[in-house]
């Protein structure tokens, strides 16, 4: 996963989920996008629970690389959530496999600015998904199971990591 310092997306000062994040999470849920319930750090620390928590106004769990998971006031950037809705509304099918949880190296995930997705379809479609995400903003890259950036057509590619912004 891309490394470096990424500023976390904080919740409101009162500790709740900001209204724009809550609305964007609810819209994404309503778009028909799929969310993984598989969890590197055990259930319920997965993308599905993250987005449902935010849509319900509950602070989501954030995990560390060592799988210490708890709400810490960070939420997913509303622009990232809206971007995923835009992707779905553009006719792309995909599964969100990671938002704030999972095992990542120095990742934008823990700051609420990263998402991993697995597009439906062949690798040519993956390139189209990557291009669409890049047109929305931020940076999308195809990655292999080791988290290394690879061509979307590579045999070892297993997800697209999107950092926004």
Tab-separated table of N, CA and C in Angstrom:
chain	number	residue	atom	x	y	z
A	1	UNK	N	0.831	-1.171	0.000
A	1	UNK	CA	0.000	0.000	0.000
A	1	UNK	C	0.882	1.243	0.000
A	2	UNK	N	0.397	2.341	-0.570
A	2	UNK	CA	1.198	3.541	-0.567
A	2	UNK	C	1.520	3.961	0.862
A	3	UNK	N	2.757	4.353	1.091
A	3	UNK	CA	3.152	4.741	2.428
A	3	UNK	C	3.304	6.246	2.500
A	4	UNK	N	3.595	6.728	3.694
A	4	UNK	CA	3.767	8.152	3.903
A	4	UNK	C	2.757	8.649	4.905
A	5	UNK	N	2.923	9.860	5.298
A	5	UNK	CA	2.050	10.468	6.286
A	5	UNK	C	0.772	10.941	5.618
A	6	UNK	N	-0.347	10.527	6.147
A	6	UNK	CA	-1.648	10.933	5.631
A	6	UNK	C	-2.451	11.466	6.801
A	7	UNK	N	-2.984	12.657	6.664
A	7	UNK	CA	-3.765	13.260	7.731
A	7	UNK	C	-5.103	12.549	7.872
A	8	UNK	N	-5.420	12.072	9.096
A	8	UNK	CA	-6.704	11.389	9.287
A	8	UNK	C	-7.894	12.314	9.063
A	9	UNK	N	-9.006	11.732	8.656
A	9	UNK	CA	-10.255	12.465	8.517
A	9	UNK	C	-10.958	12.375	9.866
A	10	UNK	N	-10.996	13.481	10.614
A	10	UNK	CA	-11.590	13.418	11.953
A	10	UNK	C	-13.108	13.468	11.906
A	11	UNK	N	-13.694	13.012	12.994
A	11	UNK	CA	-15.135	13.148	13.136
A	11	UNK	C	-15.414	14.563	13.643
A	12	UNK	N	-16.647	14.841	13.957
A	12	UNK	CA	-16.995	16.145	14.505
A	12	UNK	C	-16.439	16.267	15.913
A	13	UNK	N	-16.369	17.477	16.401
A	13	UNK	CA	-15.802	17.709	17.728
A	13	UNK	C	-16.632	17.045	18.825
A	14	UNK	N	-17.891	16.763	18.575
A	14	UNK	CA	-18.733	16.118	19.572
A	14	UNK	C	-18.588	14.599	19.545
A	15	UNK	N	-17.755	14.095	18.643
A	15	UNK	CA	-17.507	12.663	18.615
A	15	UNK	C	-18.417	11.867	17.708
A	16	UNK	N	-19.327	12.537	17.013
A	16	UNK	CA	-20.218	11.810	16.119
A	16	UNK	C	-19.697	11.772	14.700
A	17	UNK	N	-20.410	11.090	13.851
A	17	UNK	CA	-20.070	11.017	12.434
A	17	UNK	C	-20.603	12.281	11.766
A	18	UNK	N	-19.762	13.012	11.032
A	18	UNK	CA	-20.239	14.222	10.351
A	18	UNK	C	-21.402	13.914	9.414
A	19	UNK	N	-22.309	14.869	9.276
A	19	UNK	CA	-23.509	14.662	8.464
A	19	UNK	C	-23.168	14.301	7.019
A	20	UNK	N	-22.118	14.913	6.438
A	20	UNK	CA	-21.784	14.607	5.047
A	20	UNK	C	-21.271	13.179	4.900
A	21	UNK	N	-20.543	12.683	5.899
A	21	UNK	CA	-20.043	11.304	5.865
A	21	UNK	C	-21.211	10.329	6.036
A	22	UNK	N	-22.096	10.633	6.975
A	22	UNK	CA	-23.259	9.775	7.214
A	22	UNK	C	-24.107	9.675	5.937
A	23	UNK	N	-24.348	10.798	5.297
A	23	UNK	CA	-25.154	10.810	4.069
A	23	UNK	C	-24.439	10.069	2.937
A	24	UNK	N	-23.137	10.289	2.796
A	24	UNK	CA	-22.380	9.633	1.722
A	24	UNK	C	-22.332	8.116	1.935
A	25	UNK	N	-22.201	7.676	3.184
A	25	UNK	CA	-22.187	6.236	3.486
A	25	UNK	C	-23.556	5.624	3.174
A	26	UNK	N	-24.614	6.318	3.552
A	26	UNK	CA	-25.965	5.816	3.264
A	26	UNK	C	-26.214	5.746	1.758
A	27	UNK	N	-25.750	6.748	1.022
A	27	UNK	CA	-25.916	6.750	-0.430
A	27	UNK	C	-25.142	5.595	-1.065
A	28	UNK	N	-23.923	5.355	-0.578
A	28	UNK	CA	-23.133	4.246	-1.106
A	28	UNK	C	-23.823	2.915	-0.832
A	29	UNK	N	-24.357	2.741	0.371
A	29	UNK	CA	-25.100	1.514	0.683
A	29	UNK	C	-26.286	1.336	-0.262
A	30	UNK	N	-26.964	2.422	-0.560
A	30	UNK	CA	-28.136	2.369	-1.429
A	30	UNK	C	-27.818	2.208	-2.899
A	31	UNK	N	-26.539	2.346	-3.271
A	31	UNK	CA	-26.150	2.280	-4.683
A	31	UNK	C	-26.114	0.859	-5.234
A	32	UNK	N	-26.122	-0.118	-4.346
A	32	UNK	CA	-26.002	-1.504	-4.786
A	32	UNK	C	-24.574	-2.006	-4.791
A	33	UNK	N	-23.633	-1.198	-4.323
A	33	UNK	CA	-22.241	-1.650	-4.225
A	33	UNK	C	-22.162	-2.811	-3.233
A	34	UNK	N	-21.179	-3.671	-3.430
A	34	UNK	CA	-20.974	-4.817	-2.543
A	34	UNK	C	-19.845	-4.509	-1.563
A	35	UNK	N	-19.946	-5.098	-0.384
A	35	UNK	CA	-18.950	-4.884	0.669
A	35	UNK	C	-18.534	-6.217	1.252
A	36	UNK	N	-17.254	-6.389	1.442
A	36	UNK	CA	-16.726	-7.622	2.003
A	36	UNK	C	-17.054	-7.726	3.488
A	37	UNK	N	-17.313	-8.948	3.918
A	37	UNK	CA	-17.437	-9.231	5.345
A	37	UNK	C	-16.271	-10.089	5.804
A	38	UNK	N	-15.290	-10.253	4.930
A	38	UNK	CA	-14.057	-10.947	5.282
A	38	UNK	C	-13.193	-9.955	6.050
A	39	UNK	N	-12.522	-10.420	7.096
A	39	UNK	CA	-11.789	-9.488	7.946
A	39	UNK	C	-10.414	-10.026	8.323
A	40	UNK	N	-9.365	-9.298	7.918
A	40	UNK	CA	-8.004	-9.653	8.326
A	40	UNK	C	-7.881	-9.731	9.837
A	41	UNK	N	-8.595	-8.847	10.516
A	41	UNK	CA	-8.479	-8.726	11.968
A	41	UNK	C	-9.646	-9.368	12.706
A	42	UNK	N	-10.414	-10.191	12.012
A	42	UNK	CA	-11.547	-10.872	12.638
A	42	UNK	C	-12.820	-10.049	12.553
A	43	UNK	N	-13.927	-10.732	12.672
A	43	UNK	CA	-15.228	-10.081	12.603
A	43	UNK	C	-15.466	-9.295	13.885
A	44	UNK	N	-16.034	-8.126	13.822
A	44	UNK	CA	-16.729	-7.436	12.737
A	44	UNK	C	-15.883	-6.356	12.056
A	45	UNK	N	-14.591	-6.519	12.007
A	45	UNK	CA	-13.699	-5.473	11.496
A	45	UNK	C	-13.501	-5.614	9.987
A	46	UNK	N	-14.546	-5.215	9.238
A	46	UNK	CA	-14.528	-5.339	7.786
A	46	UNK	C	-15.243	-4.156	7.143
A	47	UNK	N	-15.116	-4.066	5.818
A	47	UNK	CA	-15.662	-2.931	5.074
A	47	UNK	C	-17.165	-2.785	5.255
A	48	UNK	N	-17.882	-3.883	5.251
A	48	UNK	CA	-19.329	-3.824	5.394
A	48	UNK	C	-19.725	-3.148	6.705
A	49	UNK	N	-19.079	-3.539	7.799
A	49	UNK	CA	-19.413	-2.949	9.098
A	49	UNK	C	-19.019	-1.481	9.153
A	50	UNK	N	-17.853	-1.131	8.583
A	50	UNK	CA	-17.427	0.274	8.559
A	50	UNK	C	-18.477	1.165	7.916
A	51	UNK	N	-18.929	0.802	6.715
A	51	UNK	CA	-19.856	1.672	5.999
A	51	UNK	C	-21.225	1.689	6.674
A	52	UNK	N	-21.659	0.562	7.217
A	52	UNK	CA	-22.951	0.537	7.925
A	52	UNK	C	-22.904	1.385	9.194
A	53	UNK	N	-21.788	1.297	9.921
A	53	UNK	CA	-21.649	2.129	11.124
A	53	UNK	C	-21.772	3.608	10.780
A	54	UNK	N	-21.024	4.049	9.769
A	54	UNK	CA	-21.061	5.473	9.411
A	54	UNK	C	-22.437	5.899	8.926
A	55	UNK	N	-23.113	5.055	8.150
A	55	UNK	CA	-24.462	5.382	7.680
A	55	UNK	C	-25.441	5.507	8.838
A	56	UNK	N	-25.179	4.762	9.908
A	56	UNK	CA	-26.031	4.819	11.104
A	56	UNK	C	-25.609	5.910	12.082
A	57	UNK	N	-24.515	6.631	11.747
A	57	UNK	CA	-24.037	7.696	12.632
A	57	UNK	C	-23.146	7.212	13.753
A	58	UNK	N	-22.701	5.955	13.675
A	58	UNK	CA	-21.828	5.364	14.691
A	58	UNK	C	-20.385	5.446	14.214
A	59	UNK	N	-19.485	5.854	15.100
A	59	UNK	CA	-18.075	5.892	14.715
A	59	UNK	C	-17.596	4.483	14.384
A	60	UNK	N	-16.931	4.317	13.247
A	60	UNK	CA	-16.469	2.994	12.836
A	60	UNK	C	-15.175	2.603	13.540
A	61	UNK	N	-14.923	1.313	13.603
A	61	UNK	CA	-13.651	0.810	14.121
A	61	UNK	C	-12.555	1.110	13.107
A	62	UNK	N	-11.387	1.424	13.628
A	62	UNK	CA	-10.182	1.612	12.827
A	62	UNK	C	-9.169	0.619	13.365
A	63	UNK	N	-8.523	-0.120	12.481
A	63	UNK	CA	-7.540	-1.108	12.915
A	63	UNK	C	-6.128	-0.606	12.641
A	64	UNK	N	-5.191	-1.129	13.413
A	64	UNK	CA	-3.775	-0.899	13.136
A	64	UNK	C	-3.248	-2.128	12.412
A	65	UNK	N	-2.021	-2.041	11.931
A	65	UNK	CA	-1.411	-3.182	11.235
A	65	UNK	C	-1.367	-4.411	12.142
A	66	UNK	N	-1.272	-4.180	13.464
A	66	UNK	CA	-1.222	-5.295	14.417
A	66	UNK	C	-2.620	-5.764	14.831
A	67	UNK	N	-3.651	-5.227	14.173
A	67	UNK	CA	-5.054	-5.594	14.422
A	67	UNK	C	-5.577	-5.143	15.776
A	68	UNK	N	-5.089	-4.040	16.261
A	68	UNK	CA	-5.724	-3.378	17.393
A	68	UNK	C	-6.838	-2.539	16.769
A	69	UNK	N	-8.091	-2.895	17.070
A	69	UNK	CA	-9.233	-2.275	16.391
A	69	UNK	C	-10.191	-1.644	17.389
A	70	UNK	N	-10.507	-0.368	17.154
A	70	UNK	CA	-11.474	0.340	17.988
A	70	UNK	C	-11.796	1.670	17.322
A	71	UNK	N	-12.968	2.233	17.604
A	71	UNK	CA	-13.242	3.580	17.102
A	71	UNK	C	-12.214	4.550	17.698
A	72	UNK	N	-11.658	5.436	16.865
A	72	UNK	CA	-10.712	6.422	17.376
A	72	UNK	C	-11.066	7.830	16.935
A	73	UNK	N	-12.258	7.995	16.376
A	73	UNK	CA	-12.693	9.305	15.917
A	73	UNK	C	-12.463	9.538	14.440
A	74	UNK	N	-11.765	8.627	13.764
A	74	UNK	CA	-11.524	8.759	12.325
A	74	UNK	C	-12.701	8.159	11.564
A	75	UNK	N	-13.085	8.839	10.492
A	75	UNK	CA	-14.133	8.351	9.605
A	75	UNK	C	-13.578	8.352	8.178
A	76	UNK	N	-14.279	7.718	7.262
A	76	UNK	CA	-13.876	7.719	5.861
A	76	UNK	C	-14.275	9.057	5.250
A	77	UNK	N	-13.382	9.619	4.457
A	77	UNK	CA	-13.629	10.885	3.785
A	77	UNK	C	-14.903	10.771	2.942
A	78	UNK	N	-15.812	11.721	3.106
A	78	UNK	CA	-17.078	11.692	2.368
A	78	UNK	C	-16.846	11.704	0.855
A	79	UNK	N	-15.783	12.377	0.401
A	79	UNK	CA	-15.491	12.426	-1.037
A	79	UNK	C	-15.111	11.050	-1.564
A	80	UNK	N	-14.418	10.248	-0.764
A	80	UNK	CA	-14.079	8.885	-1.171
A	80	UNK	C	-15.350	8.053	-1.280
A	81	UNK	N	-16.228	8.159	-0.286
A	81	UNK	CA	-17.490	7.415	-0.318
A	81	UNK	C	-18.332	7.824	-1.520
A	82	UNK	N	-18.410	9.132	-1.790
A	82	UNK	CA	-19.175	9.610	-2.953
A	82	UNK	C	-18.526	9.149	-4.255
A	83	UNK	N	-17.190	9.086	-4.280
A	83	UNK	CA	-16.494	8.600	-5.472
A	83	UNK	C	-16.831	7.151	-5.772
A	84	UNK	N	-16.936	6.334	-4.728
A	84	UNK	CA	-17.322	4.934	-4.927
A	84	UNK	C	-18.757	4.836	-5.438
A	85	UNK	N	-19.623	5.713	-4.959
A	85	UNK	CA	-20.999	5.752	-5.463
A	85	UNK	C	-21.001	6.160	-6.931
A	86	UNK	N	-20.185	7.144	-7.281
A	86	UNK	CA	-20.060	7.573	-8.677
A	86	UNK	C	-19.598	6.413	-9.552
A	87	UNK	N	-18.630	5.654	-9.054
A	87	UNK	CA	-18.125	4.495	-9.793
A	87	UNK	C	-19.247	3.482	-10.037
A	88	UNK	N	-20.015	3.192	-9.001
A	88	UNK	CA	-21.127	2.240	-9.126
A	88	UNK	C	-22.185	2.770	-10.088
A	89	UNK	N	-22.509	4.053	-9.971
A	89	UNK	CA	-23.529	4.651	-10.839
A	89	UNK	C	-23.082	4.742	-12.293
A	90	UNK	N	-21.763	4.664	-12.523
A	90	UNK	CA	-21.233	4.666	-13.888
A	90	UNK	C	-21.293	3.273	-14.514
A	91	UNK	N	-21.835	2.302	-13.772
A	91	UNK	CA	-22.027	0.965	-14.319
A	91	UNK	C	-20.950	-0.045	-13.978
A	92	UNK	N	-20.064	0.306	-13.064
A	92	UNK	CA	-19.008	-0.621	-12.660
A	92	UNK	C	-19.446	-1.409	-11.433
A	93	UNK	N	-19.299	-2.723	-11.495
A	93	UNK	CA	-19.578	-3.580	-10.344
A	93	UNK	C	-18.268	-3.912	-9.662
A	94	UNK	N	-18.279	-3.879	-8.341
A	94	UNK	CA	-17.071	-4.108	-7.551
A	94	UNK	C	-17.463	-4.439	-6.125
A	95	UNK	N	-16.498	-4.969	-5.396
A	95	UNK	CA	-16.664	-5.215	-3.965
A	95	UNK	C	-15.631	-4.386	-3.222
A	96	UNK	N	-16.084	-3.616	-2.244
A	96	UNK	CA	-15.172	-2.880	-1.371
A	96	UNK	C	-14.655	-3.888	-0.355
A	97	UNK	N	-13.341	-4.128	-0.367
A	97	UNK	CA	-12.760	-5.135	0.528
A	97	UNK	C	-12.115	-4.535	1.761
A	98	UNK	N	-11.799	-3.240	1.737
A	98	UNK	CA	-11.194	-2.620	2.916
A	98	UNK	C	-11.431	-1.120	2.903
A	99	UNK	N	-11.782	-0.594	4.071
A	99	UNK	CA	-11.858	0.847	4.281
A	99	UNK	C	-10.894	1.187	5.425
A	100	UNK	N	-11.368	1.142	6.663
A	100	UNK	CA	-10.554	1.525	7.824
A	100	UNK	C	-9.890	0.347	8.523
A	101	UNK	N	-10.151	-0.850	8.056
A	101	UNK	CA	-9.657	-2.041	8.748
A	101	UNK	C	-8.745	-2.855	7.845
A	102	UNK	N	-8.167	-3.898	8.399
A	102	UNK	CA	-7.264	-4.759	7.659
A	102	UNK	C	-5.820	-4.475	8.029
A	103	UNK	N	-4.931	-5.279	7.502
A	103	UNK	CA	-3.493	-5.136	7.767
A	103	UNK	C	-2.837	-4.419	6.597
A	104	UNK	N	-2.365	-3.198	6.842
A	104	UNK	CA	-1.764	-2.374	5.797
A	104	UNK	C	-0.489	-1.733	6.331
A	105	UNK	N	0.480	-1.504	5.462
A	105	UNK	CA	1.709	-0.806	5.821
A	105	UNK	C	1.539	0.689	5.597
A	106	UNK	N	1.715	1.484	6.661
A	106	UNK	CA	1.704	2.938	6.543
A	106	UNK	C	0.618	3.453	5.628
A	107	UNK	N	-0.579	3.042	5.831
A	107	UNK	CA	-1.612	3.197	4.832
A	107	UNK	C	-2.581	4.342	5.068
A	108	UNK	N	-3.106	4.824	3.958
A	108	UNK	CA	-4.173	5.820	3.972
A	108	UNK	C	-5.482	5.238	4.509
A	109	UNK	N	-5.578	3.911	4.583
A	109	UNK	CA	-6.796	3.290	5.117
A	109	UNK	C	-7.078	3.778	6.536
A	110	UNK	N	-6.064	3.754	7.391
A	110	UNK	CA	-6.249	4.090	8.797
A	110	UNK	C	-6.549	5.570	9.006
A	111	UNK	N	-6.349	6.371	7.964
A	111	UNK	CA	-6.640	7.800	8.031
A	111	UNK	C	-7.987	8.142	7.382
A	112	UNK	N	-8.716	7.123	6.900
A	112	UNK	CA	-10.013	7.362	6.277
A	112	UNK	C	-9.918	7.860	4.849
A	113	UNK	N	-8.765	7.682	4.221
A	113	UNK	CA	-8.548	8.196	2.870
A	113	UNK	C	-8.191	7.102	1.867
A	114	UNK	N	-8.396	5.831	2.230
A	114	UNK	CA	-8.056	4.747	1.323
A	114	UNK	C	-9.138	3.684	1.279
A	115	UNK	N	-9.270	3.083	0.121
A	115	UNK	CA	-10.209	1.976	-0.065
A	115	UNK	C	-9.562	0.947	-0.974
A	116	UNK	N	-9.815	-0.315	-0.701
A	116	UNK	CA	-9.437	-1.401	-1.603
A	116	UNK	C	-10.717	-1.930	-2.213
A	117	UNK	N	-10.685	-2.144	-3.531
A	117	UNK	CA	-11.844	-2.704	-4.203
A	117	UNK	C	-11.396	-3.806	-5.152
A	118	UNK	N	-12.308	-4.723	-5.381
A	118	UNK	CA	-12.096	-5.786	-6.366
A	118	UNK	C	-13.193	-5.646	-7.413
A	119	UNK	N	-12.821	-5.183	-8.621
A	119	UNK	CA	-13.815	-5.036	-9.683
A	119	UNK	C	-14.295	-6.392	-10.200
A	120	UNK	N	-15.520	-6.420	-10.680
A	120	UNK	CA	-16.042	-7.601	-11.364
A	120	UNK	C	-15.571	-7.542	-12.809
A	121	UNK	N	-15.295	-8.688	-13.377
A	121	UNK	CA	-14.927	-8.731	-14.786
A	121	UNK	C	-13.461	-9.012	-15.016
A	122	UNK	N	-13.087	-8.983	-16.285
A	122	UNK	CA	-11.710	-9.305	-16.664
A	122	UNK	C	-10.776	-8.134	-16.363
A	123	UNK	N	-9.495	-8.372	-16.579
A	123	UNK	CA	-8.483	-7.369	-16.234
A	123	UNK	C	-8.598	-6.103	-17.081
A	124	UNK	N	-9.162	-6.189	-18.282
A	124	UNK	CA	-9.395	-4.985	-19.076
A	124	UNK	C	-10.396	-4.082	-18.352
A	125	UNK	N	-11.380	-4.704	-17.726
A	125	UNK	CA	-12.375	-3.940	-16.957
A	125	UNK	C	-11.712	-3.301	-15.734
A	126	UNK	N	-10.746	-4.017	-15.131
A	126	UNK	CA	-10.027	-3.457	-13.983
A	126	UNK	C	-9.332	-2.162	-14.370
A	127	UNK	N	-8.720	-2.142	-15.549
A	127	UNK	CA	-8.041	-0.926	-16.015
A	127	UNK	C	-9.046	0.200	-16.187
A	128	UNK	N	-10.240	-0.110	-16.685
A	128	UNK	CA	-11.284	0.905	-16.839
A	128	UNK	C	-11.708	1.461	-15.481
A	129	UNK	N	-11.815	0.583	-14.467
A	129	UNK	CA	-12.171	1.012	-13.119
A	129	UNK	C	-11.083	1.937	-12.573
A	130	UNK	N	-9.831	1.522	-12.729
A	130	UNK	CA	-8.702	2.343	-12.272
A	130	UNK	C	-8.733	3.717	-12.940
A	131	UNK	N	-8.940	3.747	-14.239
A	131	UNK	CA	-8.990	5.013	-14.978
A	131	UNK	C	-10.144	5.889	-14.494
A	132	UNK	N	-11.317	5.285	-14.240
A	132	UNK	CA	-12.472	6.047	-13.761
A	132	UNK	C	-12.182	6.647	-12.383
A	133	UNK	N	-11.585	5.845	-11.485
A	133	UNK	CA	-11.250	6.363	-10.162
A	133	UNK	C	-10.268	7.525	-10.266
A	134	UNK	N	-9.263	7.382	-11.120
A	134	UNK	CA	-8.293	8.462	-11.293
A	134	UNK	C	-8.949	9.716	-11.859
A	135	UNK	N	-9.985	9.568	-12.675
A	135	UNK	CA	-10.686	10.738	-13.215
A	135	UNK	C	-11.526	11.434	-12.137
A	136	UNK	N	-11.932	10.679	-11.122
A	136	UNK	CA	-12.695	11.245	-10.009
A	136	UNK	C	-11.776	12.073	-9.121
A	137	UNK	N	-10.548	11.599	-8.956
A	137	UNK	CA	-9.571	12.297	-8.122
A	137	UNK	C	-8.779	11.304	-7.302
A	138	UNK	N	-7.748	11.786	-6.652
A	138	UNK	CA	-6.901	10.903	-5.871
A	138	UNK	C	-6.031	10.058	-6.785
A	139	UNK	N	-5.641	8.887	-6.283
A	139	UNK	CA	-4.752	8.007	-7.045
A	139	UNK	C	-5.177	6.560	-6.854
A	140	UNK	N	-5.483	5.904	-7.948
A	140	UNK	CA	-5.835	4.484	-7.932
A	140	UNK	C	-4.701	3.695	-8.552
A	141	UNK	N	-4.330	2.583	-7.905
A	141	UNK	CA	-3.292	1.698	-8.426
A	141	UNK	C	-3.725	0.259	-8.246
A	142	UNK	N	-3.340	-0.570	-9.189
A	142	UNK	CA	-3.569	-2.004	-9.042
A	142	UNK	C	-2.446	-2.557	-8.182
A	143	UNK	N	-2.795	-3.444	-7.258
A	143	UNK	CA	-1.814	-4.015	-6.351
A	143	UNK	C	-1.936	-5.529	-6.315
A	144	UNK	N	-0.818	-6.172	-5.977
A	144	UNK	CA	-0.823	-7.620	-5.792
A	144	UNK	C	-1.014	-7.940	-4.309
A	145	UNK	N	-0.987	-9.206	-3.971
A	145	UNK	CA	-1.236	-9.613	-2.585
A	145	UNK	C	-0.195	-9.074	-1.613
A	146	UNK	N	0.991	-8.710	-2.115
A	146	UNK	CA	2.035	-8.138	-1.265
A	146	UNK	C	1.886	-6.631	-1.117
A	147	UNK	N	0.924	-6.042	-1.799
A	147	UNK	CA	0.717	-4.607	-1.730
A	147	UNK	C	1.587	-3.813	-2.678
A	148	UNK	N	2.259	-4.497	-3.603
A	148	UNK	CA	3.097	-3.811	-4.578
A	148	UNK	C	2.259	-3.359	-5.766
A	149	UNK	N	2.577	-2.183	-6.284
A	149	UNK	CA	1.898	-1.669	-7.463
A	149	UNK	C	2.288	-2.503	-8.685
A	150	UNK	N	1.279	-2.962	-9.417
A	150	UNK	CA	1.493	-3.768	-10.620
A	150	UNK	C	0.518	-3.301	-11.698
A	151	UNK	N	0.768	-3.716	-12.915
A	151	UNK	CA	-0.171	-3.436	-13.996
A	151	UNK	C	-1.485	-4.157	-13.706
A	152	UNK	N	-2.577	-3.558	-14.084
A	152	UNK	CA	-3.881	-4.178	-13.845
A	152	UNK	C	-4.018	-5.511	-14.571
A	153	UNK	N	-3.259	-5.707	-15.631
A	153	UNK	CA	-3.330	-6.948	-16.391
A	153	UNK	C	-2.412	-8.041	-15.838
A	154	UNK	N	-1.625	-7.719	-14.798
A	154	UNK	CA	-0.676	-8.688	-14.239
A	154	UNK	C	-1.420	-9.863	-13.611
A	155	UNK	N	-0.805	-11.028	-13.669
A	155	UNK	CA	-1.460	-12.227	-13.147
A	155	UNK	C	-1.642	-12.177	-11.631
A	156	UNK	N	-0.804	-11.459	-10.912
A	156	UNK	CA	-0.893	-11.434	-9.454
A	156	UNK	C	-1.744	-10.325	-8.870
A	157	UNK	N	-2.336	-9.481	-9.723
A	157	UNK	CA	-3.142	-8.378	-9.202
A	157	UNK	C	-4.362	-8.939	-8.475
A	158	UNK	N	-4.647	-8.381	-7.266
A	158	UNK	CA	-5.828	-8.891	-6.567
A	158	UNK	C	-6.762	-7.791	-6.058
A	159	UNK	N	-6.367	-6.518	-6.200
A	159	UNK	CA	-7.268	-5.438	-5.840
A	159	UNK	C	-6.761	-4.113	-6.401
A	160	UNK	N	-7.628	-3.118	-6.362
A	160	UNK	CA	-7.249	-1.746	-6.683
A	160	UNK	C	-7.282	-0.969	-5.383
A	161	UNK	N	-6.167	-0.313	-5.092
A	161	UNK	CA	-6.094	0.568	-3.916
A	161	UNK	C	-6.318	1.989	-4.408
A	162	UNK	N	-7.278	2.687	-3.796
A	162	UNK	CA	-7.575	4.060	-4.173
A	162	UNK	C	-7.382	4.956	-2.970
A	163	UNK	N	-6.506	5.930	-3.110
A	163	UNK	CA	-6.285	6.930	-2.063
A	163	UNK	C	-6.919	8.240	-2.521
A	164	UNK	N	-7.745	8.817	-1.650
A	164	UNK	CA	-8.401	10.074	-1.980
A	164	UNK	C	-8.350	11.012	-0.793
A	165	UNK	N	-7.955	12.221	-0.943
A	165	UNK	CA	-7.174	12.795	-2.042
A	165	UNK	C	-5.709	12.502	-1.847
